[in-house]
CSV table of C-alpha atoms in Angstrom, one decimal:
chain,number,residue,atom,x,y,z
A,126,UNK,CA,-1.0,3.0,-18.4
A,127,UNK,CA,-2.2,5.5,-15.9
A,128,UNK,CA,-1.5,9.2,-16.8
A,129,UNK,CA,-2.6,12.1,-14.4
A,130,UNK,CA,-5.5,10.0,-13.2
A,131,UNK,CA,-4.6,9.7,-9.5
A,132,UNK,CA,-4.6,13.2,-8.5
A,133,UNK,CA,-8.4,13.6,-9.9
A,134,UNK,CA,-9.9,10.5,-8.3
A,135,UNK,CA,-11.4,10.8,-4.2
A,136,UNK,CA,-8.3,9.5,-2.1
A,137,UNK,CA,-10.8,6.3,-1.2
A,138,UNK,CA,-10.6,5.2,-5.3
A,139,UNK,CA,-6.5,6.0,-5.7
A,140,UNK,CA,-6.3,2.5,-4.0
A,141,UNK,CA,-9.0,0.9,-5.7
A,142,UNK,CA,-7.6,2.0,-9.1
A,143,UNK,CA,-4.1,0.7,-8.2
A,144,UNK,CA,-5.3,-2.4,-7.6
A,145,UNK,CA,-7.8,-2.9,-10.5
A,146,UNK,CA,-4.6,-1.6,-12.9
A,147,UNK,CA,-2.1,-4.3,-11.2
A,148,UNK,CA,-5.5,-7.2,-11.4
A,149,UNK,CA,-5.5,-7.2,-14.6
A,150,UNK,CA,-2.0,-7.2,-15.6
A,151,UNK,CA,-0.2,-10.3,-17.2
A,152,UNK,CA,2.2,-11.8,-15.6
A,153,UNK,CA,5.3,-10.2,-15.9
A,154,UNK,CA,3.2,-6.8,-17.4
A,155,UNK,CA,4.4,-3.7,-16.9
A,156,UNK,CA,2.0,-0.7,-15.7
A,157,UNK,CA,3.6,2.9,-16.7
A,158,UNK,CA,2.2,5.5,-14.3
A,159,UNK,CA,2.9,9.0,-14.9
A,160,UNK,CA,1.5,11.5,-12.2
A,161,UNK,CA,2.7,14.9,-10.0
A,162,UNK,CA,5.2,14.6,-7.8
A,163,UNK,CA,6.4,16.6,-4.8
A,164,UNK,CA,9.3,18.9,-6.1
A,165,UNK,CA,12.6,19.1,-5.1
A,166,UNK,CA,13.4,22.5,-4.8
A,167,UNK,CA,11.6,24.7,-2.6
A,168,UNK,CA,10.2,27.6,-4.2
A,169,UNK,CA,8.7,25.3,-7.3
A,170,UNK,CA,7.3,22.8,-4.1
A,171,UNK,CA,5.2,26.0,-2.6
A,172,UNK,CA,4.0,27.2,-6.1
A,173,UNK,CA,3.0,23.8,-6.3
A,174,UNK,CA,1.9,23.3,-3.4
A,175,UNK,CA,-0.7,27.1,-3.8
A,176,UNK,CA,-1.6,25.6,-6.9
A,177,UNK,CA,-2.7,21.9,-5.7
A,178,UNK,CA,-4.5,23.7,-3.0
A,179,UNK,CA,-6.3,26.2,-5.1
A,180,UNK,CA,-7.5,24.2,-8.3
A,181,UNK,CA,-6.4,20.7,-7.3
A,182,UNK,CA,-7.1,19.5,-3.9
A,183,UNK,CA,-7.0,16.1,-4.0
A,184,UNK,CA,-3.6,16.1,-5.7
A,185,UNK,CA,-1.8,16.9,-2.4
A,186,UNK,CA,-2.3,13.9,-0.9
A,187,UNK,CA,0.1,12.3,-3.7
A,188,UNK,CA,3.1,14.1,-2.0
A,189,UNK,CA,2.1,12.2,1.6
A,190,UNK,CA,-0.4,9.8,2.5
A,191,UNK,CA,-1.3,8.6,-1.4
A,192,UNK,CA,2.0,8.1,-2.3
A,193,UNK,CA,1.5,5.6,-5.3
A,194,UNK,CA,5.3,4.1,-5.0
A,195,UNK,CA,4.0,2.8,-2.0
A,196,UNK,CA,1.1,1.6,-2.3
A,197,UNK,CA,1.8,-0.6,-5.5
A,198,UNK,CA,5.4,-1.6,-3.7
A,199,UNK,CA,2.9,-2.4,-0.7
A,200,UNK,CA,1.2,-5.1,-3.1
A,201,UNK,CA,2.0,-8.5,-3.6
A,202,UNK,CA,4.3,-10.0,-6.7
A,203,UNK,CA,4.6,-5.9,-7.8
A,204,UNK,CA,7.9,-4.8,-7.9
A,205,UNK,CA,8.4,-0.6,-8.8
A,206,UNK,CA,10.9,2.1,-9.8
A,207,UNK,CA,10.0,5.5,-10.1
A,208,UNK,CA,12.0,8.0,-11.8
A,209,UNK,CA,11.2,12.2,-11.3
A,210,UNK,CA,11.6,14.6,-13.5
A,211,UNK,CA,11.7,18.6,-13.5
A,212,UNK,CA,13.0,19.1,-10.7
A,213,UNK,CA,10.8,16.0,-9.0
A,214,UNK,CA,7.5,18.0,-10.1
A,215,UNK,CA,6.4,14.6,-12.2
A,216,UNK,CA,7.3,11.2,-11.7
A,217,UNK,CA,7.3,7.9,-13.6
A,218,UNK,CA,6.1,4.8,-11.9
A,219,UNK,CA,6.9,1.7,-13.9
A,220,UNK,CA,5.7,-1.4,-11.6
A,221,UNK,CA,6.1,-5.0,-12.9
A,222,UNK,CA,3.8,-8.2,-11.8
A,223,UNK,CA,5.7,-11.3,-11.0
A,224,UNK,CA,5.4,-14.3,-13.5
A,225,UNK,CA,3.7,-16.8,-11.9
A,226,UNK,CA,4.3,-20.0,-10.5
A,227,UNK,CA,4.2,-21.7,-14.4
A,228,UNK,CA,7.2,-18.8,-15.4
A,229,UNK,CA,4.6,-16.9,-17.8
């Protein structure tokens, strides 16, 4: 489980902690990743957005170029779903690693 952790870590670890996370998952494990979000509508996505910029900088790259959806979809044998909630503001990744080749 990874809760609120990528928005805190330099963009150059979010990467490096996805793929430690999906490493050392068994087969057919399930990693639960809860994290911001870019909200839906707009007025919450510019509060948002004025607070990211102001106390949480490195949070805003989660709504572009960090997207984590992506990058653990991106990975091999990882297949994701996210769901959002409050009005998209937080989301819930849950990404699964294939079995392997044995079925475990």
């Amino acid at each position: 489980m990874l809760f609120f952790l990528l928005h805190e870590l330099p963009h150059e670890l979010k990467q490096v902690a996805l793929k430690e996370a999906c490493r050392v998952l068994a087969p057919g494990g399930k990693l639960y990743l809860a994290e911001f979000h870019r909200p839906h509508p707009r007025m919450l996505r510019a509060l948002s957005w004025t607070y990211f910029k102001v106390f949480e900088p490195l949070g805003l790259a989660l709504w572009t170029s960090h997207d984590p959806l992506a990058q653990l979809s991106a990975m091999q044998g990882m297949s994701c779903e996210r769901q959002t909630v409050f009005f998209g503001n937080f989301q819930v990744i849950v990404a699964t690693k294939a079995l392997d080749s044995a079925g475990r």
